[in-house]
JSON list of C-alpha atoms and ligand atoms in Angstrom, two decimals:
[
{"chain": "A", "resi": 1, "resn": "MET", "atom": "CA", "xyz": [0.00, 0.00, 0.00]},
{"chain": "A", "resi": 2, "resn": "VAL", "atom": "CA", "xyz": [1.02, 3.58, -0.56]},
{"chain": "A", "resi": 3, "resn": "GLU", "atom": "CA", "xyz": [1.30, 5.20, 2.85]},
{"chain": "A", "resi": 4, "resn": "ASP", "atom": "CA", "xyz": [1.00, 8.91, 2.25]},
{"chain": "A", "resi": 5, "resn": "ASP", "atom": "CA", "xyz": [-2.04, 9.17, 0.03]},
{"chain": "A", "resi": 6, "resn": "VAL", "atom": "CA", "xyz": [-2.52, 12.91, 0.03]},
{"chain": "A", "resi": 7, "resn": "THR", "atom": "CA", "xyz": [-5.71, 14.57, -1.02]},
{"chain": "A", "resi": 8, "resn": "LEU", "atom": "CA", "xyz": [-5.79, 17.09, -3.85]},
{"chain": "A", "resi": 9, "resn": "THR", "atom": "CA", "xyz": [-8.68, 19.05, -2.48]},
{"chain": "A", "resi": 10, "resn": "GLY", "atom": "CA", "xyz": [-8.63, 20.90, 0.84]},
{"chain": "A", "resi": 11, "resn": "ALA", "atom": "CA", "xyz": [-8.77, 24.42, 2.21]},
{"chain": "A", "resi": 12, "resn": "ILE", "atom": "CA", "xyz": [-5.80, 25.94, 0.39]},
{"chain": "A", "resi": 13, "resn": "LYS", "atom": "CA", "xyz": [-6.18, 24.20, -2.90]},
{"chain": "A", "resi": 14, "resn": "GLU", "atom": "CA", "xyz": [-9.92, 24.82, -3.21]},
{"chain": "A", "resi": 15, "resn": "LYS", "atom": "CA", "xyz": [-9.29, 28.48, -4.16]},
{"chain": "A", "resi": 16, "resn": "LEU", "atom": "CA", "xyz": [-6.80, 27.61, -6.87]},
{"chain": "A", "resi": 17, "resn": "ILE", "atom": "CA", "xyz": [-9.06, 24.91, -8.27]},
{"chain": "A", "resi": 18, "resn": "GLU", "atom": "CA", "xyz": [-12.00, 27.34, -8.33]},
{"chain": "A", "resi": 19, "resn": "ALA", "atom": "CA", "xyz": [-9.92, 30.00, -10.09]},
{"chain": "A", "resi": 20, "resn": "LYS", "atom": "CA", "xyz": [-8.91, 27.55, -12.81]},
{"chain": "A", "resi": 21, "resn": "GLN", "atom": "CA", "xyz": [-12.49, 26.29, -13.15]},
{"chain": "A", "resi": 22, "resn": "GLY", "atom": "CA", "xyz": [-13.53, 29.92, -13.58]},
{"chain": "A", "resi": 23, "resn": "TRP", "atom": "CA", "xyz": [-11.06, 30.35, -16.44]},
{"chain": "A", "resi": 24, "resn": "ALA", "atom": "CA", "xyz": [-12.55, 27.29, -18.06]},
{"chain": "A", "resi": 25, "resn": "ARG", "atom": "CA", "xyz": [-16.09, 28.66, -17.69]},
{"chain": "A", "resi": 26, "resn": "ASP", "atom": "CA", "xyz": [-15.08, 32.02, -19.17]},
{"chain": "A", "resi": 27, "resn": "GLY", "atom": "CA", "xyz": [-13.11, 30.43, -22.00]},
{"chain": "A", "resi": 28, "resn": "ARG", "atom": "CA", "xyz": [-10.03, 32.40, -20.94]},
{"chain": "A", "resi": 29, "resn": "LEU", "atom": "CA", "xyz": [-6.99, 32.33, -23.23]},
{"chain": "A", "resi": 30, "resn": "LEU", "atom": "CA", "xyz": [-9.02, 31.11, -26.21]},
{"chain": "A", "resi": 31, "resn": "THR", "atom": "CA", "xyz": [-8.03, 32.72, -29.50]},
{"chain": "A", "resi": 32, "resn": "GLY", "atom": "CA", "xyz": [-10.68, 30.86, -31.48]},
{"chain": "A", "resi": 33, "resn": "THR", "atom": "CA", "xyz": [-8.22, 29.79, -34.15]},
{"chain": "A", "resi": 34, "resn": "THR", "atom": "CA", "xyz": [-7.01, 26.43, -35.37]},
{"chain": "A", "resi": 35, "resn": "GLY", "atom": "CA", "xyz": [-3.29, 25.81, -35.81]},
{"chain": "A", "resi": 36, "resn": "ASP", "atom": "CA", "xyz": [-1.55, 24.10, -38.68]},
{"chain": "A", "resi": 37, "resn": "ARG", "atom": "CA", "xyz": [0.70, 21.51, -37.08]},
{"chain": "A", "resi": 38, "resn": "GLU", "atom": "CA", "xyz": [2.57, 20.94, -40.34]},
{"chain": "A", "resi": 39, "resn": "ARG", "atom": "CA", "xyz": [3.39, 24.61, -40.89]},
{"chain": "A", "resi": 40, "resn": "ASP", "atom": "CA", "xyz": [3.70, 26.07, -37.38]},
{"chain": "A", "resi": 41, "resn": "ARG", "atom": "CA", "xyz": [5.64, 24.85, -34.43]},
{"chain": "A", "resi": 42, "resn": "LEU", "atom": "CA", "xyz": [3.79, 26.98, -31.86]},
{"chain": "A", "resi": 43, "resn": "PRO", "atom": "CA", "xyz": [0.10, 26.06, -31.41]},
{"chain": "A", "resi": 44, "resn": "PRO", "atom": "CA", "xyz": [-2.52, 28.86, -31.38]},
{"chain": "A", "resi": 45, "resn": "GLY", "atom": "CA", "xyz": [-2.57, 31.10, -28.29]},
{"chain": "A", "resi": 46, "resn": "GLN", "atom": "CA", "xyz": [0.75, 29.77, -26.96]},
{"chain": "A", "resi": 47, "resn": "ARG", "atom": "CA", "xyz": [3.94, 31.69, -26.20]},
{"chain": "A", "resi": 48, "resn": "LEU", "atom": "CA", "xyz": [7.43, 30.30, -26.09]},
{"chain": "A", "resi": 49, "resn": "VAL", "atom": "CA", "xyz": [9.33, 30.09, -22.80]},
{"chain": "A", "resi": 50, "resn": "LYS", "atom": "CA", "xyz": [12.89, 28.94, -22.24]},
{"chain": "A", "resi": 51, "resn": "ASP", "atom": "CA", "xyz": [12.44, 27.27, -18.86]},
{"chain": "A", "resi": 52, "resn": "TRP", "atom": "CA", "xyz": [10.09, 24.58, -17.57]},
{"chain": "A", "resi": 53, "resn": "PRO", "atom": "CA", "xyz": [7.49, 26.08, -15.20]},
{"chain": "A", "resi": 54, "resn": "VAL", "atom": "CA", "xyz": [6.10, 23.95, -12.36]},
{"chain": "A", "resi": 55, "resn": "LEU", "atom": "CA", "xyz": [2.32, 23.60, -12.28]},
{"chain": "A", "resi": 56, "resn": "ASP", "atom": "CA", "xyz": [0.37, 21.50, -9.84]},
{"chain": "A", "resi": 57, "resn": "LEU", "atom": "CA", "xyz": [-1.86, 22.01, -6.84]},
{"chain": "A", "resi": 58, "resn": "GLY", "atom": "CA", "xyz": [1.03, 22.46, -4.45]},
{"chain": "A", "resi": 59, "resn": "VAL", "atom": "CA", "xyz": [0.89, 18.88, -3.22]},
{"chain": "A", "resi": 60, "resn": "GLU", "atom": "CA", "xyz": [4.20, 17.37, -4.27]},
{"chain": "A", "resi": 61, "resn": "PRO", "atom": "CA", "xyz": [4.45, 13.83, -2.93]},
{"chain": "A", "resi": 62, "resn": "ASP", "atom": "CA", "xyz": [7.87, 12.60, -1.91]},
{"chain": "A", "resi": 63, "resn": "VAL", "atom": "CA", "xyz": [8.02, 9.39, -3.92]},
{"chain": "A", "resi": 64, "resn": "THR", "atom": "CA", "xyz": [11.19, 7.76, -2.63]},
{"chain": "A", "resi": 65, "resn": "PRO", "atom": "CA", "xyz": [12.61, 4.74, -4.49]},
{"chain": "A", "resi": 66, "resn": "ARG", "atom": "CA", "xyz": [11.23, 2.55, -1.71]},
{"chain": "A", "resi": 67, "resn": "LYS", "atom": "CA", "xyz": [7.71, 4.02, -2.00]},
{"chain": "A", "resi": 68, "resn": "PHE", "atom": "CA", "xyz": [7.61, 3.91, -5.79]},
{"chain": "A", "resi": 69, "resn": "ARG", "atom": "CA", "xyz": [5.30, 1.35, -7.35]},
{"chain": "A", "resi": 70, "resn": "LEU", "atom": "CA", "xyz": [3.69, 1.29, -10.76]},
{"chain": "A", "resi": 71, "resn": "ASP", "atom": "CA", "xyz": [0.59, -0.80, -11.35]},
{"chain": "A", "resi": 72, "resn": "LEU", "atom": "CA", "xyz": [-0.54, -1.64, -14.88]},
{"chain": "A", "resi": 73, "resn": "ASP", "atom": "CA", "xyz": [-4.01, -3.09, -14.76]},
{"chain": "A", "resi": 74, "resn": "GLY", "atom": "CA", "xyz": [-7.66, -2.95, -15.81]},
{"chain": "A", "resi": 75, "resn": "ALA", "atom": "CA", "xyz": [-8.80, -4.43, -19.13]},
{"chain": "A", "resi": 76, "resn": "VAL", "atom": "CA", "xyz": [-5.52, -6.23, -19.89]},
{"chain": "A", "resi": 77, "resn": "GLU", "atom": "CA", "xyz": [-4.39, -9.84, -20.34]},
{"chain": "A", "resi": 78, "resn": "ASN", "atom": "CA", "xyz": [-1.37, -9.40, -18.02]},
{"chain": "A", "resi": 79, "resn": "ARG", "atom": "CA", "xyz": [-1.57, -7.22, -14.94]},
{"chain": "A", "resi": 80, "resn": "LEU", "atom": "CA", "xyz": [1.79, -5.99, -13.72]},
{"chain": "A", "resi": 81, "resn": "SER", "atom": "CA", "xyz": [3.10, -4.21, -10.67]},
{"chain": "A", "resi": 82, "resn": "LEU", "atom": "CA", "xyz": [6.64, -2.85, -10.92]},
{"chain": "A", "resi": 83, "resn": "ASN", "atom": "CA", "xyz": [9.01, -1.49, -8.31]},
{"chain": "A", "resi": 84, "resn": "LEU", "atom": "CA", "xyz": [11.59, 1.13, -9.32]},
{"chain": "A", "resi": 85, "resn": "ASP", "atom": "CA", "xyz": [14.33, -1.43, -10.10]},
{"chain": "A", "resi": 86, "resn": "GLU", "atom": "CA", "xyz": [11.92, -3.34, -12.32]},
{"chain": "A", "resi": 87, "resn": "TYR", "atom": "CA", "xyz": [10.92, -0.12, -14.10]},
{"chain": "A", "resi": 88, "resn": "MET", "atom": "CA", "xyz": [14.60, 0.82, -14.56]},
{"chain": "A", "resi": 89, "resn": "ALA", "atom": "CA", "xyz": [15.32, -2.62, -16.04]},
{"chain": "A", "resi": 90, "resn": "LEU", "atom": "CA", "xyz": [12.86, -2.06, -18.92]},
{"chain": "A", "resi": 91, "resn": "PRO", "atom": "CA", "xyz": [14.27, -1.12, -22.36]},
{"chain": "A", "resi": 92, "resn": "MET", "atom": "CA", "xyz": [14.97, 2.63, -22.36]},
{"chain": "A", "resi": 93, "resn": "VAL", "atom": "CA", "xyz": [14.57, 5.01, -25.26]},
{"chain": "A", "resi": 94, "resn": "GLU", "atom": "CA", "xyz": [15.26, 8.71, -25.76]},
{"chain": "A", "resi": 95, "resn": "SER", "atom": "CA", "xyz": [13.42, 11.42, -27.63]},
{"chain": "A", "resi": 96, "resn": "ILE", "atom": "CA", "xyz": [13.23, 15.16, -28.08]},
{"chain": "A", "resi": 97, "resn": "SER", "atom": "CA", "xyz": [9.86, 16.86, -28.04]},
{"chain": "A", "resi": 98, "resn": "ASP", "atom": "CA", "xyz": [8.03, 20.12, -27.33]},
{"chain": "A", "resi": 99, "resn": "MET", "atom": "CA", "xyz": [5.67, 20.77, -24.41]},
{"chain": "A", "resi": 100, "resn": "HIS", "atom": "CA", "xyz": [2.45, 22.78, -24.55]},
{"chain": "A", "resi": 101, "resn": "CYS", "atom": "CA", "xyz": [0.67, 23.84, -21.37]},
{"chain": "A", "resi": 102, "resn": "VAL", "atom": "CA", "xyz": [-2.95, 25.01, -21.28]},
{"chain": "A", "resi": 103, "resn": "THR", "atom": "CA", "xyz": [-1.80, 28.06, -19.26]},
{"chain": "A", "resi": 104, "resn": "GLN", "atom": "CA", "xyz": [-0.26, 29.24, -22.56]},
{"chain": "A", "resi": 105, "resn": "TRP", "atom": "CA", "xyz": [3.44, 28.43, -22.29]},
{"chain": "A", "resi": 106, "resn": "SER", "atom": "CA", "xyz": [5.23, 26.10, -24.66]},
{"chain": "A", "resi": 107, "resn": "ASN", "atom": "CA", "xyz": [8.88, 25.08, -24.70]},
{"chain": "A", "resi": 108, "resn": "TYR", "atom": "CA", "xyz": [10.91, 23.34, -27.34]},
{"chain": "A", "resi": 109, "resn": "ASP", "atom": "CA", "xyz": [13.43, 20.51, -27.59]},
{"chain": "A", "resi": 110, "resn": "ASN", "atom": "CA", "xyz": [13.08, 18.74, -24.26]},
{"chain": "A", "resi": 111, "resn": "HIS", "atom": "CA", "xyz": [15.32, 15.69, -24.16]},
{"chain": "A", "resi": 112, "resn": "TRP", "atom": "CA", "xyz": [13.58, 12.72, -22.52]},
{"chain": "A", "resi": 113, "resn": "LYS", "atom": "CA", "xyz": [14.65, 9.30, -21.42]},
{"chain": "A", "resi": 114, "resn": "GLY", "atom": "CA", "xyz": [12.19, 6.63, -20.42]},
{"chain": "A", "resi": 115, "resn": "VAL", "atom": "CA", "xyz": [10.08, 3.70, -21.51]},
{"chain": "A", "resi": 116, "resn": "SER", "atom": "CA", "xyz": [8.04, 3.71, -24.70]},
{"chain": "A", "resi": 117, "resn": "VAL", "atom": "CA", "xyz": [4.36, 2.95, -24.12]},
{"chain": "A", "resi": 118, "resn": "ARG", "atom": "CA", "xyz": [4.76, 0.42, -26.95]},
{"chain": "A", "resi": 119, "resn": "THR", "atom": "CA", "xyz": [6.90, -1.65, -24.54]},
{"chain": "A", "resi": 120, "resn": "ILE", "atom": "CA", "xyz": [4.17, -1.35, -21.89]},
{"chain": "A", "resi": 121, "resn": "LEU", "atom": "CA", "xyz": [1.48, -2.37, -24.38]},
{"chain": "A", "resi": 122, "resn": "ASP", "atom": "CA", "xyz": [3.48, -5.45, -25.45]},
{"chain": "A", "resi": 123, "resn": "MET", "atom": "CA", "xyz": [3.80, -6.50, -21.81]},
{"chain": "A", "resi": 124, "resn": "VAL", "atom": "CA", "xyz": [0.23, -5.95, -20.58]},
{"chain": "A", "resi": 125, "resn": "LYS", "atom": "CA", "xyz": [-1.65, -6.77, -23.81]},
{"chain": "A", "resi": 126, "resn": "PRO", "atom": "CA", "xyz": [-4.85, -4.69, -23.57]},
{"chain": "A", "resi": 127, "resn": "GLN", "atom": "CA", "xyz": [-8.05, -6.61, -24.18]},
{"chain": "A", "resi": 128, "resn": "LYS", "atom": "CA", "xyz": [-9.87, -5.91, -27.45]},
{"chain": "A", "resi": 129, "resn": "GLU", "atom": "CA", "xyz": [-12.55, -3.98, -25.56]},
{"chain": "A", "resi": 130, "resn": "ALA", "atom": "CA", "xyz": [-10.06, -1.60, -23.95]},
{"chain": "A", "resi": 131, "resn": "LYS", "atom": "CA", "xyz": [-10.44, 1.88, -25.47]},
{"chain": "A", "resi": 132, "resn": "HIS", "atom": "CA", "xyz": [-9.28, 4.27, -22.74]},
{"chain": "A", "resi": 133, "resn": "VAL", "atom": "CA", "xyz": [-6.35, 4.81, -20.42]},
{"chain": "A", "resi": 134, "resn": "ILE", "atom": "CA", "xyz": [-6.49, 6.45, -16.99]},
{"chain": "A", "resi": 135, "resn": "PHE", "atom": "CA", "xyz": [-3.35, 7.70, -15.27]},
{"chain": "A", "resi": 136, "resn": "HIS", "atom": "CA", "xyz": [-3.39, 7.72, -11.46]},
{"chain": "A", "resi": 137, "resn": "SER", "atom": "CA", "xyz": [-0.77, 9.61, -9.47]},
{"chain": "A", "resi": 138, "resn": "PHE", "atom": "CA", "xyz": [0.70, 9.48, -5.99]},
{"chain": "A", "resi": 139, "resn": "ASP", "atom": "CA", "xyz": [-0.97, 12.82, -5.14]},
{"chain": "A", "resi": 140, "resn": "GLY", "atom": "CA", "xyz": [-4.44, 11.53, -6.04]},
{"chain": "A", "resi": 141, "resn": "TYR", "atom": "CA", "xyz": [-4.50, 13.27, -9.45]},
{"chain": "A", "resi": 142, "resn": "THR", "atom": "CA", "xyz": [-6.07, 11.43, -12.37]},
{"chain": "A", "resi": 143, "resn": "THR", "atom": "CA", "xyz": [-6.27, 12.16, -16.09]},
{"chain": "A", "resi": 144, "resn": "ASN", "atom": "CA", "xyz": [-7.67, 10.22, -19.04]},
{"chain": "A", "resi": 145, "resn": "ILE", "atom": "CA", "xyz": [-6.74, 9.72, -22.68]},
{"chain": "A", "resi": 146, "resn": "ARG", "atom": "CA", "xyz": [-7.97, 7.38, -25.39]},
{"chain": "A", "resi": 147, "resn": "LEU", "atom": "CA", "xyz": [-5.96, 4.24, -26.09]},
{"chain": "A", "resi": 148, "resn": "ASP", "atom": "CA", "xyz": [-5.26, 5.49, -29.64]},
{"chain": "A", "resi": 149, "resn": "GLN", "atom": "CA", "xyz": [-3.79, 8.71, -28.18]},
{"chain": "A", "resi": 150, "resn": "PHE", "atom": "CA", "xyz": [-1.70, 6.64, -25.78]},
{"chain": "A", "resi": 151, "resn": "ASP", "atom": "CA", "xyz": [-0.47, 4.22, -28.46]},
{"chain": "A", "resi": 152, "resn": "GLN", "atom": "CA", "xyz": [1.82, 6.73, -30.23]},
{"chain": "A", "resi": 153, "resn": "SER", "atom": "CA", "xyz": [5.55, 6.52, -30.88]},
{"chain": "A", "resi": 154, "resn": "ASP", "atom": "CA", "xyz": [6.31, 9.72, -28.90]},
{"chain": "A", "resi": 155, "resn": "VAL", "atom": "CA", "xyz": [4.37, 8.78, -25.74]},
{"chain": "A", "resi": 156, "resn": "TYR", "atom": "CA", "xyz": [6.70, 7.70, -22.94]},
{"chain": "A", "resi": 157, "resn": "LEU", "atom": "CA", "xyz": [6.94, 7.04, -19.26]},
{"chain": "A", "resi": 158, "resn": "VAL", "atom": "CA", "xyz": [9.88, 9.30, -18.44]},
{"chain": "A", "resi": 159, "resn": "HIS", "atom": "CA", "xyz": [12.40, 9.52, -15.60]},
{"chain": "A", "resi": 160, "resn": "GLU", "atom": "CA", "xyz": [15.08, 11.81, -17.12]},
{"chain": "A", "resi": 161, "resn": "TRP", "atom": "CA", "xyz": [14.84, 15.31, -18.59]},
{"chain": "A", "resi": 162, "resn": "ASN", "atom": "CA", "xyz": [17.83, 16.92, -20.32]},
{"chain": "A", "resi": 163, "resn": "GLY", "atom": "CA", "xyz": [20.19, 14.31, -18.90]},
{"chain": "A", "resi": 164, "resn": "LYS", "atom": "CA", "xyz": [19.10, 14.47, -15.25]},
{"chain": "A", "resi": 165, "resn": "PRO", "atom": "CA", "xyz": [16.55, 12.57, -13.15]},
{"chain": "A", "resi": 166, "resn": "ILE", "atom": "CA", "xyz": [13.17, 14.32, -13.21]},
{"chain": "A", "resi": 167, "resn": "ASN", "atom": "CA", "xyz": [12.98, 16.20, -9.91]},
{"chain": "A", "resi": 168, "resn": "ARG", "atom": "CA", "xyz": [10.22, 15.98, -7.35]},
{"chain": "A", "resi": 169, "resn": "ALA", "atom": "CA", "xyz": [8.47, 19.20, -8.48]},
{"chain": "A", "resi": 170, "resn": "HIS", "atom": "CA", "xyz": [8.19, 17.93, -12.05]},
{"chain": "A", "resi": 171, "resn": "GLY", "atom": "CA", "xyz": [6.80, 14.55, -11.03]},
{"chain": "A", "resi": 172, "resn": "GLY", "atom": "CA", "xyz": [9.80, 12.32, -10.40]},
{"chain": "A", "resi": 173, "resn": "PRO", "atom": "CA", "xyz": [10.80, 9.61, -10.19]},
{"chain": "A", "resi": 174, "resn": "VAL", "atom": "CA", "xyz": [8.50, 8.65, -13.09]},
{"chain": "A", "resi": 175, "resn": "ARG", "atom": "CA", "xyz": [5.87, 10.70, -14.93]},
{"chain": "A", "resi": 176, "resn": "MET", "atom": "CA", "xyz": [3.93, 10.44, -18.17]},
{"chain": "A", "resi": 177, "resn": "LEU", "atom": "CA", "xyz": [4.82, 12.34, -21.32]},
{"chain": "A", "resi": 178, "resn": "VAL", "atom": "CA", "xyz": [2.10, 12.81, -23.96]},
{"chain": "A", "resi": 179, "resn": "PRO", "atom": "CA", "xyz": [3.67, 15.57, -26.06]},
{"chain": "A", "resi": 180, "resn": "GLN", "atom": "CA", "xyz": [0.86, 15.93, -28.62]},
{"chain": "A", "resi": 181, "resn": "LEU", "atom": "CA", "xyz": [-1.64, 16.94, -25.90]},
{"chain": "A", "resi": 182, "resn": "TYR", "atom": "CA", "xyz": [-1.76, 19.80, -23.37]},
{"chain": "A", "resi": 183, "resn": "LEU", "atom": "CA", "xyz": [0.50, 18.99, -20.47]},
{"chain": "A", "resi": 184, "resn": "TRP", "atom": "CA", "xyz": [-2.25, 18.35, -17.90]},
{"chain": "A", "resi": 185, "resn": "LYS", "atom": "CA", "xyz": [-2.66, 14.95, -19.64]},
{"chain": "A", "resi": 186, "resn": "SER", "atom": "CA", "xyz": [0.94, 14.10, -18.67]},
{"chain": "A", "resi": 187, "resn": "ALA", "atom": "CA", "xyz": [0.48, 12.84, -15.12]},
{"chain": "A", "resi": 188, "resn": "LYS", "atom": "CA", "xyz": [3.31, 13.53, -12.68]},
{"chain": "A", "resi": 189, "resn": "TRP", "atom": "CA", "xyz": [4.30, 11.06, -9.89]},
{"chain": "A", "resi": 190, "resn": "LEU", "atom": "CA", "xyz": [2.86, 8.19, -11.90]},
{"chain": "A", "resi": 191, "resn": "ARG", "atom": "CA", "xyz": [1.39, 5.42, -9.71]},
{"chain": "A", "resi": 192, "resn": "ARG", "atom": "CA", "xyz": [-0.94, 3.42, -11.94]},
{"chain": "A", "resi": 193, "resn": "ILE", "atom": "CA", "xyz": [-1.94, 3.04, -15.59]},
{"chain": "A", "resi": 194, "resn": "GLN", "atom": "CA", "xyz": [-5.44, 1.63, -15.85]},
{"chain": "A", "resi": 195, "resn": "PHE", "atom": "CA", "xyz": [-6.86, 0.38, -19.14]},
{"chain": "A", "resi": 196, "resn": "THR", "atom": "CA", "xyz": [-10.64, 0.71, -19.37]},
{"chain": "A", "resi": 197, "resn": "ILE", "atom": "CA", "xyz": [-13.52, -0.07, -21.68]},
{"chain": "A", "resi": 198, "resn": "SER", "atom": "CA", "xyz": [-15.40, 3.17, -20.98]},
{"chain": "A", "resi": 199, "resn": "ASP", "atom": "CA", "xyz": [-14.04, 6.69, -20.50]},
{"chain": "A", "resi": 200, "resn": "HIS", "atom": "CA", "xyz": [-13.45, 8.12, -17.01]},
{"chain": "A", "resi": 201, "resn": "PRO", "atom": "CA", "xyz": [-12.77, 11.88, -17.13]},
{"chain": "A", "resi": 202, "resn": "GLY", "atom": "CA", "xyz": [-10.06, 12.83, -14.63]},
{"chain": "A", "resi": 203, "resn": "PHE", "atom": "CA", "xyz": [-9.37, 15.65, -12.17]},
{"chain": "A", "resi": 204, "resn": "TRP", "atom": "CA", "xyz": [-9.37, 18.62, -14.59]},
{"chain": "A", "resi": 205, "resn": "GLU", "atom": "CA", "xyz": [-11.62, 16.99, -17.17]},
{"chain": "A", "resi": 206, "resn": "THR", "atom": "CA", "xyz": [-14.43, 16.93, -14.57]},
{"chain": "A", "resi": 207, "resn": "ARG", "atom": "CA", "xyz": [-13.70, 20.60, -13.73]},
{"chain": "A", "resi": 208, "resn": "GLY", "atom": "CA", "xyz": [-14.24, 22.19, -17.12]},
{"chain": "A", "resi": 209, "resn": "TYR", "atom": "CA", "xyz": [-11.13, 21.20, -19.06]},
{"chain": "A", "resi": 210, "resn": "HIS", "atom": "CA", "xyz": [-11.50, 19.61, -22.48]},
{"chain": "A", "resi": 211, "resn": "ASN", "atom": "CA", "xyz": [-11.60, 15.81, -22.62]},
{"chain": "A", "resi": 212, "resn": "ASN", "atom": "CA", "xyz": [-9.42, 15.64, -25.75]},
{"chain": "A", "resi": 213, "resn": "ALA", "atom": "CA", "xyz": [-6.81, 18.42, -25.11]},
{"chain": "A", "resi": 214, "resn": "ASP", "atom": "CA", "xyz": [-5.32, 18.84, -28.62]},
{"chain": "A", "resi": 215, "resn": "PRO", "atom": "CA", "xyz": [-3.32, 22.12, -28.55]},
{"chain": "A", "resi": 216, "resn": "TRP", "atom": "CA", "xyz": [-3.55, 22.50, -32.35]},
{"chain": "A", "resi": 217, "resn": "LEU", "atom": "CA", "xyz": [-7.36, 22.57, -32.06]},
{"chain": "A", "resi": 218, "resn": "GLU", "atom": "CA", "xyz": [-7.09, 24.74, -28.94]},
{"chain": "A", "resi": 219, "resn": "GLU", "atom": "CA", "xyz": [-9.08, 22.21, -26.95]},
{"chain": "A", "resi": 220, "resn": "ARG", "atom": "CA", "xyz": [-8.46, 23.99, -23.64]},
{"chain": "A", "resi": 221, "resn": "TYR", "atom": "CA", "xyz": [-11.92, 23.86, -22.14]},
{"chain": "A", "resi": 222, "resn": "GLY", "atom": "CA", "xyz": [-15.24, 22.20, -22.76]},
{"chain": "B", "resi": 1, "resn": "MTE", "atom": "N1", "xyz": [0.05, 14.06, -10.42]},
{"chain": "B", "resi": 1, "resn": "MTE", "atom": "C1", "xyz": [-0.18, 15.25, -11.00]},
{"chain": "B", "resi": 1, "resn": "MTE", "atom": "N2", "xyz": [0.11, 15.38, -12.30]},
{"chain": "B", "resi": 1, "resn": "MTE", "atom": "C2", "xyz": [-0.11, 16.55, -12.91]},
{"chain": "B", "resi": 1, "resn": "MTE", "atom": "C3", "xyz": [-0.68, 17.64, -12.21]},
{"chain": "B", "resi": 1, "resn": "MTE", "atom": "C4", "xyz": [-0.97, 17.48, -10.82]},
{"chain": "B", "resi": 1, "resn": "MTE", "atom": "O1", "xyz": [-1.45, 18.41, -10.12]},
{"chain": "B", "resi": 1, "resn": "MTE", "atom": "N3", "xyz": [-0.70, 16.25, -10.27]},
{"chain": "B", "resi": 1, "resn": "MTE", "atom": "N4", "xyz": [-0.91, 18.83, -12.87]},
{"chain": "B", "resi": 1, "resn": "MTE", "atom": "C5", "xyz": [-1.04, 18.74, -14.33]},
{"chain": "B", "resi": 1, "resn": "MTE", "atom": "C6", "xyz": [-1.02, 20.04, -14.92]},
{"chain": "B", "resi": 1, "resn": "MTE", "atom": "S1", "xyz": [-2.45, 20.96, -14.77]},
{"chain": "B", "resi": 1, "resn": "MTE", "atom": "C7", "xyz": [0.06, 20.49, -15.63]},
{"chain": "B", "resi": 1, "resn": "MTE", "atom": "S2", "xyz": [-0.01, 21.96, -16.47]},
{"chain": "B", "resi": 1, "resn": "MTE", "atom": "C8", "xyz": [1.31, 19.71, -15.71]},
{"chain": "B", "resi": 1, "resn": "MTE", "atom": "C9", "xyz": [2.49, 20.55, -15.27]},
{"chain": "B", "resi": 1, "resn": "MTE", "atom": "O2", "xyz": [3.68, 19.81, -15.26]},
{"chain": "B", "resi": 1, "resn": "MTE", "atom": "P1", "xyz": [5.00, 20.52, -14.76]},
{"chain": "B", "resi": 1, "resn": "MTE", "atom": "O3", "xyz": [4.74, 21.07, -13.36]},
{"chain": "B", "resi": 1, "resn": "MTE", "atom": "O4", "xyz": [6.07, 19.50, -14.76]},
{"chain": "B", "resi": 1, "resn": "MTE", "atom": "O5", "xyz": [5.26, 21.64, -15.72]},
{"chain": "B", "resi": 1, "resn": "MTE", "atom": "O6", "xyz": [1.26, 18.56, -14.90]},
{"chain": "B", "resi": 1, "resn": "MTE", "atom": "C10", "xyz": [0.04, 17.86, -14.95]},
{"chain": "B", "resi": 1, "resn": "MTE", "atom": "N5", "xyz": [0.21, 16.65, -14.22]},
{"chain": "B", "resi": 2, "resn": "MO", "atom": "MO1", "xyz": [-2.20, 22.91, -15.96]}
]
């Protein structure tokens, strides 16, 4: 069992959550345009930053190597539960990709090291009926994507950014990376990947954020 299950809601966080829900209601930051992902590198309404801002609800769980566990379960042929050594023993790959956050910043050329989801899919073998993937995190956060969005060559479980272990604030030791979608779909402090038959909107998706989250279609809210 995970000992320090922290809750994402609570007195301090409630205000921040409400503010962000308000933005969603008001359609803040929407430019109402559609980007051309072939022609432009920066999606509509985004601005380029050089750093990597930290965004979460201020609950940053301390996932020590001993506490780390990753469950892969749900509608699969092979359920798995990995400790950190077992995760680290998986085949590792590297990639470079851009990040796009719904709060309007993007950054380019992040160098990642981690495990391709294709490796995960080969190990767990989703059942034919499985159509969705839910990420669960050590802080209680959840977010959902479709299996076809998950099953892409640039989607990774990552533990290194620009040659260094991903730090606690950015979701280390292991987080998701789904570079084609707004960054709230990339769960930090990854705890569990659940394959499901039906969709289960996650933390922000049930608070006004878009279910699909394609930055090129500016799917911020809705
Ligand atoms: N576990 C967890 N993952 C999370 C979040 C969170 O609060 N908890 N916030 C999401 C949101 S809203 C964003 S914008 C990105 C920010 O990632 P970063 O802090 O590494 O930039 O993480 C996403 N993943
Ligand atoms: Mo966010």
